[in-house]
GROMACS .gro file of N, CA, C and O in nm:
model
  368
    1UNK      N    1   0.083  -0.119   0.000
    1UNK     CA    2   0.000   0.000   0.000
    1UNK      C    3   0.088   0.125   0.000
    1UNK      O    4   0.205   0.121   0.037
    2UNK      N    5   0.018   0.258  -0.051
    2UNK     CA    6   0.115   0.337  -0.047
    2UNK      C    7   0.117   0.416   0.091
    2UNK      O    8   0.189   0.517   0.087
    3UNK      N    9   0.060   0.395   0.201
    3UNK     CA   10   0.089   0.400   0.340
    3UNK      C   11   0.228   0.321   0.379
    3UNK      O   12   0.316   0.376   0.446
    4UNK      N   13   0.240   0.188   0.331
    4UNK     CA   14   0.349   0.125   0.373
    4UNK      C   15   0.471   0.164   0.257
    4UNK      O   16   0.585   0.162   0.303
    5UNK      N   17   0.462   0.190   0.143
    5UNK     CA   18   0.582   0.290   0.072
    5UNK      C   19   0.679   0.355   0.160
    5UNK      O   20   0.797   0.331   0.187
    6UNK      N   21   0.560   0.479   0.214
    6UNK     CA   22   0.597   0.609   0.254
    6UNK      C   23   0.698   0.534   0.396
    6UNK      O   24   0.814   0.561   0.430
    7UNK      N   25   0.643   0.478   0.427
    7UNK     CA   26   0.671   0.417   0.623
    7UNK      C   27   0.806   0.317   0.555
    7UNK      O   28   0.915   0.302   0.610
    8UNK      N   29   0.786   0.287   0.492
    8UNK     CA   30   0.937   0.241   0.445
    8UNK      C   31   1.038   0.293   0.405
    8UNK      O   32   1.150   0.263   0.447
    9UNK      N   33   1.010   0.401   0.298
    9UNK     CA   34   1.145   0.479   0.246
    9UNK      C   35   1.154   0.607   0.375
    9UNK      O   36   1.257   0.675   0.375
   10UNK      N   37   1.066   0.631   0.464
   10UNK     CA   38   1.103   0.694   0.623
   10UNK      C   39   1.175   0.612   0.687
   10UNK      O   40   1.258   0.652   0.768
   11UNK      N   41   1.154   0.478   0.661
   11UNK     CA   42   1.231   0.425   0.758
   11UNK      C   43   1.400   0.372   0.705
   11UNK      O   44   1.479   0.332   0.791
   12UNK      N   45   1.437   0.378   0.572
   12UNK     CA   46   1.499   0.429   0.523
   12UNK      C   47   1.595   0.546   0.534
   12UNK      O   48   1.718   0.540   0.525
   13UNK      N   49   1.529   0.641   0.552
   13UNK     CA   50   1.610   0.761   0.574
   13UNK      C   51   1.648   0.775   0.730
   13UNK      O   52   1.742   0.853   0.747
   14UNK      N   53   1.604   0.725   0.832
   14UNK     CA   54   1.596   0.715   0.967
   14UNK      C   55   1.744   0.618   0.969
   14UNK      O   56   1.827   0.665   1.048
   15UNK      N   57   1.783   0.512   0.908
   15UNK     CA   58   1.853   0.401   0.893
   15UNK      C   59   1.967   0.455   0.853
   15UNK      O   60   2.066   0.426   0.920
   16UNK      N   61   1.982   0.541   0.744
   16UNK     CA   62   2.043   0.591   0.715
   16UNK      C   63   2.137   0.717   0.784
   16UNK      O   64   2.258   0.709   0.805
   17UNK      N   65   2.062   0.818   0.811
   17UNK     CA   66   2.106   0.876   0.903
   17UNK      C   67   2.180   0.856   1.036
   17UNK      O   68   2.289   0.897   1.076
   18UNK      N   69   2.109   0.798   1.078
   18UNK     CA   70   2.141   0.619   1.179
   18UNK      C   71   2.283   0.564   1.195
   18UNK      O   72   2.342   0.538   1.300
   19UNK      N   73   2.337   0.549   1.036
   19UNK     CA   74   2.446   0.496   1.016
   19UNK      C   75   2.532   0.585   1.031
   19UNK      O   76   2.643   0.560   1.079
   20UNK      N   77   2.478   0.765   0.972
   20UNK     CA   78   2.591   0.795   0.957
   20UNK      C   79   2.644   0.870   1.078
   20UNK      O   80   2.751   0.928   1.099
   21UNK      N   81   2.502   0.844   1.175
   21UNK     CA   82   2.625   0.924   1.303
   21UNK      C   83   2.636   0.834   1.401
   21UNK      O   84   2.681   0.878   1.507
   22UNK      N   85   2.587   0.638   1.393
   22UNK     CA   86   2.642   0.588   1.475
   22UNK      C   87   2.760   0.506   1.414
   22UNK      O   88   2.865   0.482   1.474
   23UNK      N   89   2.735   0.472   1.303
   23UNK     CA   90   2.802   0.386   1.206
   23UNK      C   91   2.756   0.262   1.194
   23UNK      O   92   2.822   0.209   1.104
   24UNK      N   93   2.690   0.200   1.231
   24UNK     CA   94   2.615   0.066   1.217
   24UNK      C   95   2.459   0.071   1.265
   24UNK      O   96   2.428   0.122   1.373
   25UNK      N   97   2.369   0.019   1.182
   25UNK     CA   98   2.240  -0.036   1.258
   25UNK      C   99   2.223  -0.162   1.205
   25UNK      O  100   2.184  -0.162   1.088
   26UNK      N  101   2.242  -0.278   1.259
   26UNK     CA  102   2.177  -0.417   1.218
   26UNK      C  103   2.079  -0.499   1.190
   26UNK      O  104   2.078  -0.605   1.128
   27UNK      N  105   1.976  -0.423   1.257
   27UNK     CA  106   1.830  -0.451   1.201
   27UNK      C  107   1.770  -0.341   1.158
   27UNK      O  108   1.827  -0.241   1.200
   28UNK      N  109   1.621  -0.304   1.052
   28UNK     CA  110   1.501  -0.222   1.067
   28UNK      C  111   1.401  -0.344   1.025
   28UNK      O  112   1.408  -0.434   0.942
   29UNK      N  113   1.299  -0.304   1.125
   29UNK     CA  114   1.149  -0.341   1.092
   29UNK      C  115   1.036  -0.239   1.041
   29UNK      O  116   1.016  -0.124   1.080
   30UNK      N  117   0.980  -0.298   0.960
   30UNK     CA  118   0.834  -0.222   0.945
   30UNK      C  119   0.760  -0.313   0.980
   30UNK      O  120   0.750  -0.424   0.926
   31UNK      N  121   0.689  -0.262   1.097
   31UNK     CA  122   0.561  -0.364   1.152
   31UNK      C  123   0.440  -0.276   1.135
   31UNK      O  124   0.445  -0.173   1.068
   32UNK      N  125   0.296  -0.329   1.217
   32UNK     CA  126   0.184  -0.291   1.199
   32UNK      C  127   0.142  -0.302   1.334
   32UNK      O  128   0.174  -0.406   1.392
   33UNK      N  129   0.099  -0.245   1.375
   33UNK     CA  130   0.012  -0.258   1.536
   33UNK      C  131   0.081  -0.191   1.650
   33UNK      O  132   0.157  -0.096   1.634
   34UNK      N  133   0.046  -0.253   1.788
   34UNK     CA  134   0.106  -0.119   1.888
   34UNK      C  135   0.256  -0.176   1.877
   34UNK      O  136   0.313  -0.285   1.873
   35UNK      N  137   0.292  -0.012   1.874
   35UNK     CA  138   0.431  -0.039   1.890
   35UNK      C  139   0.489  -0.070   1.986
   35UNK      O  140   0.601  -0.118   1.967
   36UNK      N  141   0.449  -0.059   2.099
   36UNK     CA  142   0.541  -0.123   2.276
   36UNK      C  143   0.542  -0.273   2.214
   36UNK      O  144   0.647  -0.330   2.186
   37UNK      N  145   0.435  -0.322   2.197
   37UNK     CA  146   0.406  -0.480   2.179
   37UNK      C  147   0.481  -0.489   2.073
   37UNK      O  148   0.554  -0.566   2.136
   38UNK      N  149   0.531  -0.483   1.973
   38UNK     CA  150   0.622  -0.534   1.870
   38UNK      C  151   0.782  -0.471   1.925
   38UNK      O  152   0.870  -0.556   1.909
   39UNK      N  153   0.808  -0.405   1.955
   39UNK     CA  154   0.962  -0.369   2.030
   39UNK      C  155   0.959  -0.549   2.155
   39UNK      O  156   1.021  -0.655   2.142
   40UNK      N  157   0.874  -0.512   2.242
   40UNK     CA  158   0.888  -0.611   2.324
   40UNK      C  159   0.896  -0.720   2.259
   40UNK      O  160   1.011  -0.761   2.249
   41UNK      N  161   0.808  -0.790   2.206
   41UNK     CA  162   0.820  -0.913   2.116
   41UNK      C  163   0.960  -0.950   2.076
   41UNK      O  164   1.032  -1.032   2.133
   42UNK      N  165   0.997  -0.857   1.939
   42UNK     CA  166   1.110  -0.846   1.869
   42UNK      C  167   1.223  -0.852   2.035
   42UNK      O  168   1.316  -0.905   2.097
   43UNK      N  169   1.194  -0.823   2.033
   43UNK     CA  170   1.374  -0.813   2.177
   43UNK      C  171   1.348  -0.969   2.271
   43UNK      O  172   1.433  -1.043   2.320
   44UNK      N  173   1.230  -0.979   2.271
   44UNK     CA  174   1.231  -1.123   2.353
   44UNK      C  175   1.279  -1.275   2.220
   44UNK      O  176   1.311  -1.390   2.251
   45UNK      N  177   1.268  -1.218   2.083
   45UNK     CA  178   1.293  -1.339   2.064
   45UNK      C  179   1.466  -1.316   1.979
   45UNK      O  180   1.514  -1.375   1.883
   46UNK      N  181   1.535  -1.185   2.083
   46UNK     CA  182   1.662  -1.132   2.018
   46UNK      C  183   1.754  -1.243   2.111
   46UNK      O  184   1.731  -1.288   2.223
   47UNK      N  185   1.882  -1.273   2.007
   47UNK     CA  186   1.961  -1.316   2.102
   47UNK      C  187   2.016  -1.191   2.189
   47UNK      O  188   2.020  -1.221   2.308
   48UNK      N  189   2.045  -1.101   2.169
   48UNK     CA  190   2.122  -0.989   2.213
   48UNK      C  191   1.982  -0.880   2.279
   48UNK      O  192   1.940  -0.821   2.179
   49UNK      N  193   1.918  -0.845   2.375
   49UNK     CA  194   1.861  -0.847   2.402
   49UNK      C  195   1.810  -0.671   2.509
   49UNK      O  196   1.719  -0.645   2.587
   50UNK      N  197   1.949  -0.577   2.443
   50UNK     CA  198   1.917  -0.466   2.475
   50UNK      C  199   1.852  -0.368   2.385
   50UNK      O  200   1.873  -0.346   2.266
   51UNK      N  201   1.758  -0.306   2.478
   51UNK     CA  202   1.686  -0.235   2.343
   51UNK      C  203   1.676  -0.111   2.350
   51UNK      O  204   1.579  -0.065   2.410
   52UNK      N  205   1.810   0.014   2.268
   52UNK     CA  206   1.788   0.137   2.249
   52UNK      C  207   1.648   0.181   2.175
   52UNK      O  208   1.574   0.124   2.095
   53UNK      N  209   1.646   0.303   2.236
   53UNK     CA  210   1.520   0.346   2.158
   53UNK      C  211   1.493   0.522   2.215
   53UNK      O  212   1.550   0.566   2.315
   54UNK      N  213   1.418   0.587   2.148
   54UNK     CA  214   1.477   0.751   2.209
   54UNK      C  215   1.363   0.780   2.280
   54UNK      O  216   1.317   0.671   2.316
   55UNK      N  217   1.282   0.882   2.326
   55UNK     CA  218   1.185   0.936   2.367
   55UNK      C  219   1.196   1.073   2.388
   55UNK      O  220   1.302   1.131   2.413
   56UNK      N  221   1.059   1.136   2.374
   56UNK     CA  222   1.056   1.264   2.306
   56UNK      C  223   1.069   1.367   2.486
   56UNK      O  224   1.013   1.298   2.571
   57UNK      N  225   1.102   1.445   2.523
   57UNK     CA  226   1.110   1.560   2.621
   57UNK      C  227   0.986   1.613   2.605
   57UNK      O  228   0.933   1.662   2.505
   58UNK      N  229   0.939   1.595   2.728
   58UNK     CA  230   0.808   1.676   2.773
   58UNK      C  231   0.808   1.802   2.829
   58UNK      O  232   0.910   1.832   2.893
   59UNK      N  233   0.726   1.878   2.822
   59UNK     CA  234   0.667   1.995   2.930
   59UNK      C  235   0.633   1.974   3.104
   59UNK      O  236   0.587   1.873   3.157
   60UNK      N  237   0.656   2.053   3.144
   60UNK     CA  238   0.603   2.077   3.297
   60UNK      C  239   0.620   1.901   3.376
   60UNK      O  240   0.723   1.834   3.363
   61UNK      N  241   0.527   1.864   3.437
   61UNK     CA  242   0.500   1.738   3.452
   61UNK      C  243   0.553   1.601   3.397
   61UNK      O  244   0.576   1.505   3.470
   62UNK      N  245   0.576   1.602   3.235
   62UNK     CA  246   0.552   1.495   3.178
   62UNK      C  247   0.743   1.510   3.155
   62UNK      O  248   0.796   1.421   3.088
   63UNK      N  249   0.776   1.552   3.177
   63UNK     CA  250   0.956   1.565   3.193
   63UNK      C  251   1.011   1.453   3.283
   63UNK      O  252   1.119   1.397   3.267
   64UNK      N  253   0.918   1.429   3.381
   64UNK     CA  254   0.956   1.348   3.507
   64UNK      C  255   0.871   1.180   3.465
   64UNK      O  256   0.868   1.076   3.532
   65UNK      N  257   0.826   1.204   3.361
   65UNK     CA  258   0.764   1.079   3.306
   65UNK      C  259   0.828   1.042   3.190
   65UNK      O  260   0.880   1.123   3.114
   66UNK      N  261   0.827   0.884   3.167
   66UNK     CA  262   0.844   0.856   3.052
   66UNK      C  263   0.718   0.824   2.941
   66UNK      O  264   0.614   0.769   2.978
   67UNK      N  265   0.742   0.865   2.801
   67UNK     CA  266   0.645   0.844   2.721
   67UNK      C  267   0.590   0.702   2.719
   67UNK      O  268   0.668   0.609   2.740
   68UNK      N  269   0.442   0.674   2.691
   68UNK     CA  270   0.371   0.592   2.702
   68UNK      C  271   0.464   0.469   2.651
   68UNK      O  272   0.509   0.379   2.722
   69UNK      N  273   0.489   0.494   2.460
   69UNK     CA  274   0.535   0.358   2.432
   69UNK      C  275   0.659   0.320   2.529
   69UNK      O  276   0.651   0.222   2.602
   70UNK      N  277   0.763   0.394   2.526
   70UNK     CA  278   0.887   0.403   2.626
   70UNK      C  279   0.885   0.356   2.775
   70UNK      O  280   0.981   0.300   2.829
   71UNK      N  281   0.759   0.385   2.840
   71UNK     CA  282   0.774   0.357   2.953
   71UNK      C  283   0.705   0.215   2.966
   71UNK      O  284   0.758   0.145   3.053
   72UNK      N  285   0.630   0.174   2.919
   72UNK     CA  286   0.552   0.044   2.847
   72UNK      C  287   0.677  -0.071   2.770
   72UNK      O  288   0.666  -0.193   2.776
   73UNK      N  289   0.772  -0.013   2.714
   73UNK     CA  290   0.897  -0.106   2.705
   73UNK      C  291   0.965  -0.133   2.796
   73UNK      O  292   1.019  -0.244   2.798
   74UNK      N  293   0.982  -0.047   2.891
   74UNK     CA  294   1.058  -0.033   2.989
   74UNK      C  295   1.002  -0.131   3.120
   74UNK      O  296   1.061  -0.222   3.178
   75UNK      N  297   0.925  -0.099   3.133
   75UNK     CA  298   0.819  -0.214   3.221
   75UNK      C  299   0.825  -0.412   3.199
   75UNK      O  300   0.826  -0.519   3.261
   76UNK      N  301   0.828  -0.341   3.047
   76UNK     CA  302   0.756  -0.521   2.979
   76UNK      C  303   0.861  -0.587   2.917
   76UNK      O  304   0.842  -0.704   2.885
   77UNK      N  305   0.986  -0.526   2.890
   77UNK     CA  306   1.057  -0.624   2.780
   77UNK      C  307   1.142  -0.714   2.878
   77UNK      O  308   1.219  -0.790   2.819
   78UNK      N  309   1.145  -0.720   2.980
   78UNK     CA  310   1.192  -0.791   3.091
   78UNK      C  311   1.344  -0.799   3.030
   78UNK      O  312   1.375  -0.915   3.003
   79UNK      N  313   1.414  -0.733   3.011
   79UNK     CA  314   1.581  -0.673   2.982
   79UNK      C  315   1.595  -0.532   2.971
   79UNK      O  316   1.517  -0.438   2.988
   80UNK      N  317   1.736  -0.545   2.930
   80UNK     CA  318   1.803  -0.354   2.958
   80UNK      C  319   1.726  -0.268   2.848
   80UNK      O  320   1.712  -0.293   2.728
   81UNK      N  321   1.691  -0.185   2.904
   81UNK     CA  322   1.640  -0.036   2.768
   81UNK      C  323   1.729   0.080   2.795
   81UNK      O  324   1.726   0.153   2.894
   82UNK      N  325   1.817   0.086   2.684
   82UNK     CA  326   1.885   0.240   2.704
   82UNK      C  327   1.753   0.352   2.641
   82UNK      O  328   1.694   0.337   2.534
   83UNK      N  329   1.742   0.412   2.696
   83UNK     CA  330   1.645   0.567   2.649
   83UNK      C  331   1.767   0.703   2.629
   83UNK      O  332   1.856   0.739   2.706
   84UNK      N  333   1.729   0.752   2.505
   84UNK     CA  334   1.831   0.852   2.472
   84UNK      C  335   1.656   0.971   2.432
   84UNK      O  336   1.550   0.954   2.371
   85UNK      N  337   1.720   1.077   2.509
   85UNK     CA  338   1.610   1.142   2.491
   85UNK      C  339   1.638   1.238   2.343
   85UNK      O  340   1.741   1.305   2.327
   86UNK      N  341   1.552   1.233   2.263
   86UNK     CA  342   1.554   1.238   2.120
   86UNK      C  343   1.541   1.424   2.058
   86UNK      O  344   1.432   1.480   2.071
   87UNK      N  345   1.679   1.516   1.984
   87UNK     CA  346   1.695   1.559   1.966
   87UNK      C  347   1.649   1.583   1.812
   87UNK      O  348   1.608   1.486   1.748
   88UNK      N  349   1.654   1.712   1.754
   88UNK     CA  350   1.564   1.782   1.630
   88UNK      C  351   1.678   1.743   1.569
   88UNK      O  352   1.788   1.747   1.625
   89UNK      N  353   1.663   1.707   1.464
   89UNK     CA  354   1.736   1.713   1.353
   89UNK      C  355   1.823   1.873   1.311
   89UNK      O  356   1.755   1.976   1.314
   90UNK      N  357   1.940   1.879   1.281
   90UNK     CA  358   1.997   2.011   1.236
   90UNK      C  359   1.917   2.074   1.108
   90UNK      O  360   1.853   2.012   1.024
   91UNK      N  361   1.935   2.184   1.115
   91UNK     CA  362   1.800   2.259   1.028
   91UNK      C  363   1.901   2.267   0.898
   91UNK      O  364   2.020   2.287   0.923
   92UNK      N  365   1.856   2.252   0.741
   92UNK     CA  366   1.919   2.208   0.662
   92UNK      C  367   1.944   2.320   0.578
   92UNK      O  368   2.012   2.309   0.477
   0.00000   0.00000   0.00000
């Protein structure tokens, strides 16, 4: 579908970028459904079993919280989650 195009060549450019300021990414998925539940899944049936992932900076209150999917991984994947709190892209 051209919903899943778009969500692919994004995820693409995400991968990419990815590479070039960590230098490696070894997997991408395009899945369908909630995303906590497919991170968790995917990492339980990983041999390697830590799971980076970023989360967005809140306002007032929600600074001291973690975001729903994020904190919902964090809870459930029963292993390590690094959280890197997720910065704007440089303006081009």
């Amino acid at each position: 579908t051209h919903a899943n195009a778009e969500a692919a060549e994004y995820l693409g450019q995400v991968k990419k970028n990815l590479q070039q300021q960590e230098g490696q990414l070894d997997q991408e998925h395009l899945l369908q459904g909630d995303p906590a539940v497919s991170i968790i899944d995917i990492a339980a049936a990983a041999d390697d079993r830590l799971v980076e992932m970023t989360t967005h900076s809140r306002s007032g209150m929600g600074r001291w919280m973690l975001g729903g999917i994020a904190e919902r991984v964090v809870r459930h994947s029963g292993g390590p989650v690094l959280l890197v709190r997720a910065t704007d892209p440089p303006a081009a």
